[in-house]
mmCIF file of C-alpha atoms in Angstrom:
data_model
loop_
_atom_site.group_PDB
_atom_site.id
_atom_site.type_symbol
_atom_site.label_atom_id
_atom_site.label_comp_id
_atom_site.label_asym_id
_atom_site.label_seq_id
_atom_site.Cartn_x
_atom_site.Cartn_y
_atom_site.Cartn_z
ATOM 1 C CA UNK H 1 -10.307 0.132 -7.101
ATOM 2 C CA UNK H 2 -9.497 0.879 -10.645
ATOM 3 C CA UNK H 3 -5.847 -0.052 -10.633
ATOM 4 C CA UNK H 4 -5.854 -1.640 -14.041
ATOM 5 C CA UNK H 5 -2.269 -0.515 -14.544
ATOM 6 C CA UNK H 6 0.492 -3.054 -14.225
ATOM 7 C CA UNK H 7 1.797 -3.623 -10.672
ATOM 8 C CA UNK H 8 5.276 -2.598 -11.797
ATOM 9 C CA UNK H 9 3.980 0.978 -12.152
ATOM 10 C CA UNK H 10 2.768 0.797 -8.545
ATOM 11 C CA UNK H 11 6.154 -0.544 -7.453
ATOM 12 C CA UNK H 12 7.984 2.296 -9.206
ATOM 13 C CA UNK H 13 5.621 4.869 -7.668
ATOM 14 C CA UNK H 14 6.210 3.354 -4.218
ATOM 15 C CA UNK H 15 9.963 3.407 -4.717
ATOM 16 C CA UNK H 16 9.915 7.018 -5.929
ATOM 17 C CA UNK H 17 7.779 8.087 -2.966
ATOM 18 C CA UNK H 18 10.230 6.361 -0.612
ATOM 19 C CA UNK H 19 13.212 8.043 -2.273
ATOM 20 C CA UNK H 20 11.732 11.540 -2.404
ATOM 21 C CA UNK H 21 9.989 11.537 0.987
ATOM 22 C CA UNK H 22 12.101 9.366 3.305
ATOM 23 C CA UNK H 23 11.266 11.451 6.366
ATOM 24 C CA UNK H 24 7.548 10.679 6.034
ATOM 25 C CA UNK H 25 6.678 7.707 8.199
ATOM 26 C CA UNK H 26 4.404 5.996 5.705
ATOM 27 C CA UNK H 27 4.165 2.390 4.635
ATOM 28 C CA UNK H 28 5.313 3.243 1.125
ATOM 29 C CA UNK H 29 4.964 -0.263 -0.288
ATOM 30 C CA UNK H 30 1.510 -0.966 1.194
ATOM 31 C CA UNK H 31 -0.475 0.076 -1.922
ATOM 32 C CA UNK H 32 1.852 -1.975 -4.127
ATOM 33 C CA UNK H 33 1.393 -4.999 -1.866
ATOM 34 C CA UNK H 34 -2.390 -4.585 -1.947
ATOM 35 C CA UNK H 35 -2.307 -4.386 -5.743
ATOM 36 C CA UNK H 36 -0.135 -7.522 -5.720
ATOM 37 C CA UNK H 37 -2.799 -9.291 -3.648
ATOM 38 C CA UNK H 38 -5.305 -8.686 -6.423
ATOM 39 C CA UNK H 39 -2.977 -9.380 -9.357
ATOM 40 C CA UNK H 40 -0.936 -12.401 -8.272
ATOM 41 C CA UNK H 41 -1.467 -15.730 -6.510
ATOM 42 C CA UNK H 42 -0.946 -15.685 -2.739
ATOM 43 C CA UNK H 43 2.550 -17.194 -2.873
ATOM 44 C CA UNK H 44 3.749 -14.537 -5.332
ATOM 45 C CA UNK H 45 2.177 -11.770 -3.243
ATOM 46 C CA UNK H 46 3.941 -13.136 -0.141
ATOM 47 C CA UNK H 47 7.312 -13.135 -1.933
ATOM 48 C CA UNK H 48 6.720 -9.526 -2.934
ATOM 49 C CA UNK H 49 5.848 -8.687 0.684
ATOM 50 C CA UNK H 50 9.074 -10.296 1.890
ATOM 51 C CA UNK H 51 11.094 -8.433 -0.752
ATOM 52 C CA UNK H 52 9.545 -5.068 0.127
ATOM 53 C CA UNK H 53 10.020 -5.751 3.835
ATOM 54 C CA UNK H 54 13.687 -6.609 3.348
ATOM 55 C CA UNK H 55 14.151 -3.430 1.292
ATOM 56 C CA UNK H 56 12.660 -1.360 4.129
ATOM 57 C CA UNK H 57 14.775 -3.245 6.690
ATOM 58 C CA UNK H 58 17.922 -2.506 4.691
ATOM 59 C CA UNK H 59 17.065 1.204 4.565
ATOM 60 C CA UNK H 60 16.055 1.529 8.218
ATOM 61 C CA UNK H 61 18.109 1.704 11.373
ATOM 62 C CA UNK H 62 16.083 -0.918 13.226
ATOM 63 C CA UNK H 63 18.248 -3.487 15.022
ATOM 64 C CA UNK H 64 15.736 -6.246 14.212
ATOM 65 C CA UNK H 65 16.586 -7.167 10.621
ATOM 66 C CA UNK H 66 13.717 -9.069 9.019
ATOM 67 C CA UNK H 67 11.082 -7.582 11.301
ATOM 68 C CA UNK H 68 9.408 -5.583 8.539
ATOM 69 C CA UNK H 69 9.579 -8.496 6.104
ATOM 70 C CA UNK H 70 7.877 -10.751 8.655
ATOM 71 C CA UNK H 71 5.214 -8.150 9.440
ATOM 72 C CA UNK H 72 4.488 -7.429 5.758
ATOM 73 C CA UNK H 73 4.256 -11.149 5.055
ATOM 74 C CA UNK H 74 1.801 -11.788 7.904
ATOM 75 C CA UNK H 75 -0.303 -8.726 7.025
ATOM 76 C CA UNK H 76 -0.464 -9.869 3.397
ATOM 77 C CA UNK H 77 -1.478 -13.345 4.513
ATOM 78 C CA UNK H 78 -4.200 -11.973 6.806
ATOM 79 C CA UNK H 79 -5.591 -9.607 4.164
ATOM 80 C CA UNK H 80 -5.648 -12.162 1.355
ATOM 81 C CA UNK H 81 -9.162 -13.476 2.189
ATOM 82 C CA UNK H 82 -10.484 -9.898 2.282
ATOM 83 C CA UNK H 83 -10.036 -9.645 -1.493
ATOM 84 C CA UNK H 84 -13.435 -11.294 -1.753
ATOM 85 C CA UNK H 85 -15.068 -8.578 0.376
ATOM 86 C CA UNK H 86 -13.463 -5.582 -1.334
ATOM 87 C CA UNK H 87 -13.904 -5.617 -5.091
ATOM 88 C CA UNK H 88 -11.091 -4.522 -7.359
ATOM 89 C CA UNK H 89 -13.207 -2.140 -9.430
ATOM 90 C CA UNK H 90 -14.241 0.170 -6.587
ATOM 91 C CA UNK H 91 -12.471 3.489 -6.041
ATOM 92 C CA UNK H 92 -12.374 3.013 -2.289
ATOM 93 C CA UNK H 93 -10.795 -0.449 -2.269
ATOM 94 C CA UNK H 94 -7.113 0.480 -2.518
ATOM 95 C CA UNK H 95 -7.263 3.208 0.179
ATOM 96 C CA UNK H 96 -9.359 0.992 2.489
ATOM 97 C CA UNK H 97 -7.162 -2.068 2.075
ATOM 98 C CA UNK H 98 -4.042 0.083 2.511
ATOM 99 C CA UNK H 99 -5.505 1.464 5.744
ATOM 100 C CA UNK H 100 -6.212 -2.082 6.956
ATOM 101 C CA UNK H 101 -2.707 -3.193 5.954
ATOM 102 C CA UNK H 102 -1.206 -0.270 7.870
ATOM 103 C CA UNK H 103 -3.323 -0.961 10.952
ATOM 104 C CA UNK H 104 -2.446 -4.666 10.918
ATOM 105 C CA UNK H 105 1.241 -3.861 10.459
ATOM 106 C CA UNK H 106 1.208 -1.444 13.377
ATOM 107 C CA UNK H 107 -0.562 -3.912 15.658
ATOM 108 C CA UNK H 108 1.836 -6.716 14.697
ATOM 109 C CA UNK H 109 4.859 -4.491 15.194
ATOM 110 C CA UNK H 110 3.655 -3.571 18.694
ATOM 111 C CA UNK H 111 3.003 -7.243 19.498
ATOM 112 C CA UNK H 112 6.390 -8.317 18.147
ATOM 113 C CA UNK H 113 8.209 -5.662 20.160
ATOM 114 C CA UNK H 114 6.262 -6.697 23.275
ATOM 115 C CA UNK H 115 7.100 -10.388 22.734
ATOM 116 C CA UNK H 116 10.780 -9.545 22.251
ATOM 117 C CA UNK H 117 10.836 -7.627 25.522
ATOM 118 C CA UNK H 118 11.073 -4.087 24.178
ATOM 119 C CA UNK H 119 9.096 -1.543 26.151
ATOM 120 C CA UNK H 120 6.414 0.090 24.046
ATOM 121 C CA UNK H 121 5.143 2.670 26.516
ATOM 122 C CA UNK H 122 1.526 2.850 25.405
ATOM 123 C CA UNK H 123 -0.119 6.197 26.067
ATOM 124 C CA UNK H 124 -3.117 7.860 24.412
ATOM 125 C CA UNK H 125 -1.301 10.281 22.076
ATOM 126 C CA UNK H 126 0.807 7.420 20.725
ATOM 127 C CA UNK H 127 -2.211 5.125 20.376
ATOM 128 C CA UNK H 128 -4.170 7.794 18.499
ATOM 129 C CA UNK H 129 -1.218 8.613 16.254
ATOM 130 C CA UNK H 130 0.030 5.095 15.489
ATOM 131 C CA UNK H 131 -3.213 3.122 15.466
ATOM 132 C CA UNK H 132 -5.663 5.675 14.030
ATOM 133 C CA UNK H 133 -4.020 8.661 12.346
ATOM 134 C CA UNK H 134 -1.135 6.971 10.526
ATOM 135 C CA UNK H 135 -3.237 4.169 8.981
ATOM 136 C CA UNK H 136 -5.635 6.844 7.728
ATOM 137 C CA UNK H 137 -2.720 8.851 6.320
ATOM 138 C CA UNK H 138 -1.462 5.687 4.587
ATOM 139 C CA UNK H 139 -4.915 5.256 3.040
ATOM 140 C CA UNK H 140 -4.863 8.895 1.922
ATOM 141 C CA UNK H 141 -1.408 8.328 0.419
ATOM 142 C CA UNK H 142 -2.783 5.357 -1.541
ATOM 143 C CA UNK H 143 -5.689 7.415 -2.803
ATOM 144 C CA UNK H 144 -3.635 10.469 -3.792
ATOM 145 C CA UNK H 145 -0.684 8.680 -5.368
ATOM 146 C CA UNK H 146 -2.314 5.588 -6.861
ATOM 147 C CA UNK H 147 -6.100 5.733 -7.216
ATOM 148 C CA UNK H 148 -6.633 9.335 -8.336
ATOM 149 C CA UNK H 149 -3.814 9.555 -10.927
ATOM 150 C CA UNK H 150 -5.003 6.350 -12.592
ATOM 151 C CA UNK H 151 -8.586 7.653 -12.598
ATOM 152 C CA UNK H 152 -7.489 10.966 -14.102
ATOM 153 C CA UNK H 153 -5.459 9.106 -16.722
ATOM 154 C CA UNK H 154 -8.442 6.918 -17.664
ATOM 155 C CA UNK H 155 -10.734 9.950 -17.860
ATOM 156 C CA UNK H 156 -8.316 11.963 -20.005
ATOM 157 C CA UNK H 157 -7.612 9.028 -22.309
ATOM 158 C CA UNK H 158 -11.363 8.616 -22.917
ATOM 159 C CA UNK H 159 -11.677 12.316 -23.745
ATOM 160 C CA UNK H 160 -8.682 12.222 -26.081
ATOM 161 C CA UNK H 161 -9.853 9.055 -27.865
ATOM 162 C CA UNK H 162 -13.406 10.416 -28.159
ATOM 163 C CA UNK H 163 -12.098 13.736 -29.533
ATOM 164 C CA UNK H 164 -9.871 11.932 -32.020
ATOM 165 C CA UNK H 165 -12.792 9.805 -33.223
ATOM 166 C CA UNK H 166 -15.001 12.899 -33.668
ATOM 167 C CA UNK H 167 -12.278 14.645 -35.663
ATOM 168 C CA UNK H 168 -11.725 11.526 -37.769
ATOM 169 C CA UNK H 169 -15.460 11.221 -38.536
ATOM 170 C CA UNK H 170 -15.661 14.889 -39.634
ATOM 171 C CA UNK H 171 -12.674 14.712 -41.948
#
C-alpha cells in the first residue's frame, strides 16, 4: 500500500469526504485509521481511533454517544497484529485492511446493539448489505480516494522529474 504521504493528508481527505458526502454511509475515517496503524505506535493509533469515533458520534444522531469511538478503538486494536500480514508497500493493503476494518466495525456494532437490548432484526438483505456490500464499498472508497491518487501522483512526479533531467542534460 503505497501511502508514503503523511497521515495528515489522509485525515484531511477523510474529513473532506465526510463533509462533501455526508449522506453516503461509509466509514470515512477507516483508511486514515489504517494508515495510522502503519505509521504510529499502537497507543497513538488508538487515540486517533477514539478521536475519529468521537467526531463521528458528535455528527451523528445516535443516542449512544461513544459507541463509534469504542468500536473504532476495538477494531484498531484487533487489526494491529495484521500489519505483519499485510505489507505497507502493496497496492491492495489499504483497501483490504479498510474492508476488514469495516467488517469488524459492523460486527461489533451489531453485537453492541444486541448486548444493549436493541433489536437488530437480522434478515438476508440486511446481512448482505451491511456485512458484505458495505465493507467492499468502504474498500473501494479507500482505493479510489487514497491509493490511486497517491499512485498517480508518484507516477506523474517520476515522469516530470525524468523529463526535467533529460531537458537539463540536453541544455
